[in-house]
mmCIF file of C-alpha atoms in Angstrom:
data_model
loop_
_atom_site.group_PDB
_atom_site.id
_atom_site.type_symbol
_atom_site.label_atom_id
_atom_site.label_comp_id
_atom_site.label_asym_id
_atom_site.label_seq_id
_atom_site.Cartn_x
_atom_site.Cartn_y
_atom_site.Cartn_z
ATOM 1 C CA MET Z 20 -77.280 -29.774 -47.474
ATOM 2 C CA SER Z 21 -74.718 -28.660 -50.047
ATOM 3 C CA GLY Z 22 -71.729 -26.956 -48.429
ATOM 4 C CA ALA Z 23 -73.530 -25.382 -45.461
ATOM 5 C CA ALA Z 24 -73.248 -28.238 -42.981
ATOM 6 C CA GLY Z 25 -70.710 -27.346 -40.315
ATOM 7 C CA THR Z 26 -69.146 -24.393 -42.175
ATOM 8 C CA THR Z 27 -67.721 -21.846 -39.769
ATOM 9 C CA GLY Z 28 -66.338 -18.478 -40.716
ATOM 10 C CA SER Z 29 -66.668 -18.745 -44.476
ATOM 11 C CA ALA Z 30 -66.153 -15.150 -45.537
ATOM 12 C CA GLY Z 31 -66.394 -15.165 -49.340
ATOM 13 C CA SER Z 32 -69.137 -17.668 -50.138
ATOM 14 C CA ALA Z 33 -72.851 -17.039 -49.969
ATOM 15 C CA GLY Z 34 -73.612 -20.432 -48.488
ATOM 16 C CA ALA Z 35 -75.322 -22.804 -50.911
ATOM 17 C CA GLY Z 36 -73.361 -23.666 -53.997
ATOM 18 C CA SER Z 37 -71.726 -26.623 -55.583
ATOM 19 C CA ALA Z 38 -69.844 -29.214 -53.606
ATOM 20 C CA GLY Z 39 -66.542 -27.686 -54.727
ATOM 21 C CA SER Z 40 -67.193 -24.420 -52.853
ATOM 22 C CA ALA Z 41 -67.167 -26.162 -49.494
ATOM 23 C CA GLY Z 42 -63.386 -25.696 -49.166
ATOM 24 C CA ALA Z 43 -63.686 -21.955 -48.429
ATOM 25 C CA GLY Z 44 -64.042 -22.433 -44.647
ATOM 26 C CA THR Z 45 -61.497 -21.821 -41.917
ATOM 27 C CA ALA Z 46 -57.854 -22.773 -42.377
ATOM 28 C CA GLY Z 47 -57.144 -26.397 -41.620
ATOM 29 C CA ALA Z 48 -60.801 -27.493 -41.615
ATOM 30 C CA ALA Z 49 -61.775 -30.451 -43.758
ATOM 31 C CA GLU Z 50 -65.450 -29.963 -44.570
ATOM 32 C CA ALA Z 51 -68.038 -32.397 -45.859
ATOM 33 C CA THR Z 52 -69.042 -32.174 -49.510
ATOM 34 C CA GLY Z 53 -72.653 -32.964 -48.831
ATOM 35 C CA THR Z 54 -72.649 -36.758 -48.694
ATOM 36 C CA ALA Z 55 -73.547 -38.594 -45.511
ATOM 37 C CA ASP Z 56 -70.445 -40.817 -45.685
ATOM 38 C CA GLU Z 57 -67.910 -38.002 -45.231
ATOM 39 C CA VAL Z 58 -67.080 -36.560 -41.820
ATOM 40 C CA GLU Z 59 -65.847 -33.070 -41.025
ATOM 41 C CA VAL Z 60 -62.788 -32.985 -38.787
ATOM 42 C CA ARG Z 61 -62.239 -29.631 -37.104
ATOM 43 C CA ASP Z 62 -59.199 -30.340 -34.972
ATOM 44 C CA PRO Z 63 -56.796 -33.230 -34.576
ATOM 45 C CA ILE Z 64 -58.574 -34.635 -31.527
ATOM 46 C CA SER Z 65 -62.146 -34.577 -32.786
ATOM 47 C CA VAL Z 66 -63.974 -37.812 -33.481
ATOM 48 C CA PRO Z 67 -67.317 -38.519 -35.142
ATOM 49 C CA ASP Z 68 -70.265 -39.303 -32.887
ATOM 50 C CA ALA Z 69 -73.045 -41.826 -33.638
ATOM 51 C CA GLU Z 70 -74.643 -39.477 -36.164
ATOM 52 C CA GLY Z 71 -71.347 -38.665 -37.891
ATOM 53 C CA LYS Z 72 -70.966 -35.138 -36.488
ATOM 54 C CA PRO Z 73 -67.506 -34.275 -35.126
ATOM 55 C CA VAL Z 74 -67.249 -33.903 -31.361
ATOM 56 C CA ARG Z 75 -64.240 -33.254 -29.179
ATOM 57 C CA ALA Z 76 -62.773 -36.436 -27.737
ATOM 58 C CA THR Z 77 -62.061 -36.738 -24.051
ATOM 59 C CA ARG Z 78 -58.574 -35.876 -22.816
ATOM 60 C CA ARG Z 79 -58.663 -38.687 -20.257
ATOM 61 C CA PHE Z 80 -56.503 -41.733 -20.756
ATOM 62 C CA PRO Z 81 -58.339 -44.902 -21.799
ATOM 63 C CA MET Z 82 -58.920 -47.558 -19.169
ATOM 64 C CA PHE Z 83 -57.081 -50.168 -21.253
ATOM 65 C CA THR Z 84 -54.087 -49.163 -23.312
ATOM 66 C CA LYS Z 85 -54.105 -50.616 -26.813
ATOM 67 C CA ASP Z 86 -50.614 -49.527 -27.833
ATOM 68 C CA THR Z 87 -47.680 -47.564 -26.481
ATOM 69 C CA ALA Z 88 -46.333 -44.450 -28.077
ATOM 70 C CA ARG Z 89 -42.813 -44.485 -29.438
ATOM 71 C CA PRO Z 90 -40.524 -42.132 -27.483
ATOM 72 C CA GLU Z 91 -39.459 -38.961 -29.256
ATOM 73 C CA GLY Z 92 -36.470 -39.757 -31.423
ATOM 74 C CA GLY Z 93 -37.271 -43.455 -31.198
ATOM 75 C CA GLY Z 94 -37.463 -43.970 -34.961
ATOM 76 C CA ARG Z 95 -34.997 -45.943 -37.015
ATOM 77 C CA ALA Z 96 -31.473 -44.540 -37.209
ATOM 78 C CA ALA Z 97 -31.231 -45.769 -40.824
ATOM 79 C CA SER Z 98 -33.682 -46.561 -43.609
ATOM 80 C CA ARG Z 99 -36.086 -49.498 -43.455
ATOM 81 C CA GLU Z 100 -34.172 -51.346 -46.176
ATOM 82 C CA ALA Z 101 -30.959 -51.412 -44.106
ATOM 83 C CA PRO Z 102 -30.241 -54.523 -42.016
ATOM 84 C CA ALA Z 103 -31.197 -54.437 -38.340
ATOM 85 C CA PRO Z 104 -27.684 -53.771 -36.948
ATOM 86 C CA VAL Z 105 -27.310 -50.744 -39.211
ATOM 87 C CA ARG Z 106 -30.713 -49.394 -38.163
ATOM 88 C CA GLN Z 107 -29.784 -49.637 -34.475
ATOM 89 C CA TRP Z 108 -26.191 -48.390 -34.633
ATOM 90 C CA PRO Z 109 -26.460 -45.924 -31.679
ATOM 91 C CA ILE Z 110 -27.421 -48.572 -29.115
ATOM 92 C CA LEU Z 111 -24.861 -50.982 -30.586
ATOM 93 C CA VAL Z 112 -22.092 -48.394 -30.162
ATOM 94 C CA VAL Z 113 -23.028 -47.831 -26.510
ATOM 95 C CA LEU Z 114 -23.457 -51.539 -25.728
ATOM 96 C CA GLY Z 115 -20.223 -52.426 -27.544
ATOM 97 C CA THR Z 116 -18.307 -49.862 -25.508
ATOM 98 C CA VAL Z 117 -19.892 -51.121 -22.270
ATOM 99 C CA GLY Z 118 -18.968 -54.689 -23.259
ATOM 100 C CA LEU Z 119 -15.386 -53.633 -23.934
ATOM 101 C CA GLY Z 120 -15.299 -51.904 -20.531
ATOM 102 C CA LEU Z 121 -16.561 -55.074 -18.833
ATOM 103 C CA LEU Z 122 -13.944 -57.149 -20.643
ATOM 104 C CA ILE Z 123 -11.163 -54.765 -19.576
ATOM 105 C CA THR Z 124 -12.495 -54.866 -16.010
ATOM 106 C CA ALA Z 125 -12.482 -58.687 -16.104
ATOM 107 C CA LEU Z 126 -8.856 -58.600 -17.291
ATOM 108 C CA ASP Z 127 -7.906 -56.905 -14.002
ATOM 109 C CA ALA Z 128 -7.844 -53.267 -15.125
ATOM 110 C CA PHE Z 129 -10.718 -52.188 -12.879
ATOM 111 C CA ARG Z 130 -10.292 -48.419 -13.086
ATOM 112 C CA LEU Z 131 -9.876 -48.247 -16.880
ATOM 113 C CA GLY Z 132 -12.803 -50.623 -17.501
ATOM 114 C CA THR Z 133 -15.261 -48.785 -15.267
ATOM 115 C CA ILE Z 134 -14.210 -45.401 -16.680
ATOM 116 C CA LEU Z 135 -14.917 -46.813 -20.153
ATOM 117 C CA ILE Z 136 -18.383 -47.956 -19.010
ATOM 118 C CA GLY Z 137 -19.165 -44.465 -17.678
ATOM 119 C CA VAL Z 138 -17.840 -42.837 -20.857
ATOM 120 C CA ALA Z 139 -20.105 -45.166 -22.891
ATOM 121 C CA LEU Z 140 -23.145 -43.859 -20.993
ATOM 122 C CA LEU Z 141 -22.002 -40.262 -21.494
ATOM 123 C CA ALA Z 142 -21.556 -41.015 -25.216
ATOM 124 C CA GLY Z 143 -25.118 -42.366 -25.196
ATOM 125 C CA ALA Z 144 -26.265 -39.010 -23.797
ATOM 126 C CA VAL Z 145 -24.399 -37.175 -26.554
ATOM 127 C CA LEU Z 146 -25.941 -39.443 -29.203
ATOM 128 C CA ARG Z 147 -29.408 -38.976 -27.700
ATOM 129 C CA TRP Z 148 -28.941 -35.192 -27.806
ATOM 130 C CA THR Z 149 -27.472 -34.850 -31.302
ATOM 131 C CA VAL Z 150 -28.902 -37.662 -33.459
ATOM 132 C CA PRO Z 151 -32.601 -37.126 -34.295
ATOM 133 C CA ASP Z 152 -33.515 -40.839 -34.535
ATOM 134 C CA VAL Z 153 -31.505 -43.108 -32.240
ATOM 135 C CA GLY Z 154 -33.616 -46.253 -32.408
ATOM 136 C CA MET Z 155 -33.669 -48.332 -29.234
ATOM 137 C CA LEU Z 156 -31.367 -45.907 -27.411
ATOM 138 C CA ALA Z 157 -34.512 -43.801 -26.931
ATOM 139 C CA VAL Z 158 -36.383 -45.316 -24.011
ATOM 140 C CA ARG Z 159 -38.231 -42.380 -22.471
ATOM 141 C CA SER Z 160 -38.517 -38.725 -23.422
ATOM 142 C CA ARG Z 161 -35.336 -37.047 -24.655
ATOM 143 C CA PHE Z 162 -34.967 -35.037 -21.434
ATOM 144 C CA THR Z 163 -35.392 -38.068 -19.171
ATOM 145 C CA ASP Z 164 -32.951 -40.137 -21.236
ATOM 146 C CA LEU Z 165 -30.363 -37.347 -21.146
ATOM 147 C CA VAL Z 166 -30.651 -36.887 -17.384
ATOM 148 C CA THR Z 167 -30.453 -40.641 -16.797
ATOM 149 C CA TYR Z 168 -27.434 -41.201 -19.048
ATOM 150 C CA ILE Z 169 -25.566 -38.156 -17.710
ATOM 151 C CA VAL Z 170 -26.191 -38.915 -14.014
ATOM 152 C CA LEU Z 171 -25.327 -42.613 -14.281
ATOM 153 C CA GLY Z 172 -22.314 -42.047 -16.554
ATOM 154 C CA SER Z 173 -20.924 -39.272 -14.363
ATOM 155 C CA ALA Z 174 -21.454 -41.305 -11.190
ATOM 156 C CA ILE Z 175 -19.646 -44.330 -12.638
ATOM 157 C CA VAL Z 176 -16.712 -42.208 -13.854
ATOM 158 C CA LEU Z 177 -16.433 -40.376 -10.519
ATOM 159 C CA LEU Z 178 -16.597 -43.596 -8.507
ATOM 160 C CA ALA Z 179 -13.966 -45.170 -10.754
ATOM 161 C CA LEU Z 180 -11.685 -42.175 -10.233
ATOM 162 C CA MET Z 181 -12.165 -42.325 -6.431
ATOM 163 C CA ALA Z 182 -11.726 -46.106 -6.118
ATOM 164 C CA GLN Z 183 -9.072 -47.426 -3.766
ATOM 165 C CA PRO Z 184 -6.112 -48.066 -3.833
ATOM 166 C CA GLU Z 185 -4.438 -44.869 -4.981
ATOM 167 C CA PRO Z 186 -7.497 -42.829 -5.994
ATOM 168 C CA LEU Z 187 -6.992 -40.380 -8.853
ATOM 169 C CA LEU Z 188 -9.648 -38.040 -7.422
ATOM 170 C CA GLN Z 189 -9.994 -37.172 -3.763
ATOM 171 C CA ILE Z 190 -13.005 -35.254 -2.483
ATOM 172 C CA PRO Z 191 -12.446 -34.175 1.152
ATOM 173 C CA VAL Z 192 -16.150 -33.982 1.993
ATOM 174 C CA LEU Z 193 -16.653 -37.616 1.032
ATOM 175 C CA LYS Z 194 -13.529 -38.659 2.920
ATOM 176 C CA ASP Z 195 -14.827 -36.939 6.078
ATOM 177 C CA ALA Z 196 -18.261 -38.520 5.642
ATOM 178 C CA LEU Z 197 -16.695 -41.967 5.269
ATOM 179 C CA HIS Z 198 -14.593 -41.544 8.412
ATOM 180 C CA PHE Z 199 -17.621 -40.262 10.311
ATOM 181 C CA THR Z 200 -19.806 -43.220 9.326
ATOM 182 C CA VAL Z 201 -17.158 -45.916 9.783
ATOM 183 C CA GLY Z 202 -15.708 -44.325 12.918
ATOM 184 C CA ASP Z 203 -12.625 -45.283 14.819
ATOM 185 C CA GLU Z 204 -13.229 -48.922 15.720
ATOM 186 C CA ALA Z 205 -9.701 -49.615 16.959
ATOM 187 C CA GLY Z 206 -9.714 -46.984 19.697
#
């Protein structure tokens, strides 16, 4: 019972020895020292069965979720001791810029305000890409957040540049598509 229970690939030891020789097994294996209370864990997804022996857990999702995993990069952007606004500075920068864009839009500068809203989303994509922990700016995986922020930000900026009257950007394909769908109702 001393050191031989569950030992795999131990090259230098002869098997039975003191409890301190049990650590000569494979790399990364935590082996039992001979007491019934300790459990050997062979890999990160093994769990003890009813008798205390490690078995591989199922890879299926549980029927009822107990908790949700934090998205990658979803940790605090500052230390725990910092006040909440400091810990969540990336989302506050993006939301502050969006709020400023909405205010400018409400003050009758539609194009400038909507461009600022789109730039805020693009800045959120840059923050999500460069800052390792962005707090609540991380909603999904890093890739999904980047694609979402880039597509929405680019679409808002492009639509703001193409808005009538006097568009700053004219795309002939879209102009032809608009005339095709609206048609010539007067004639």
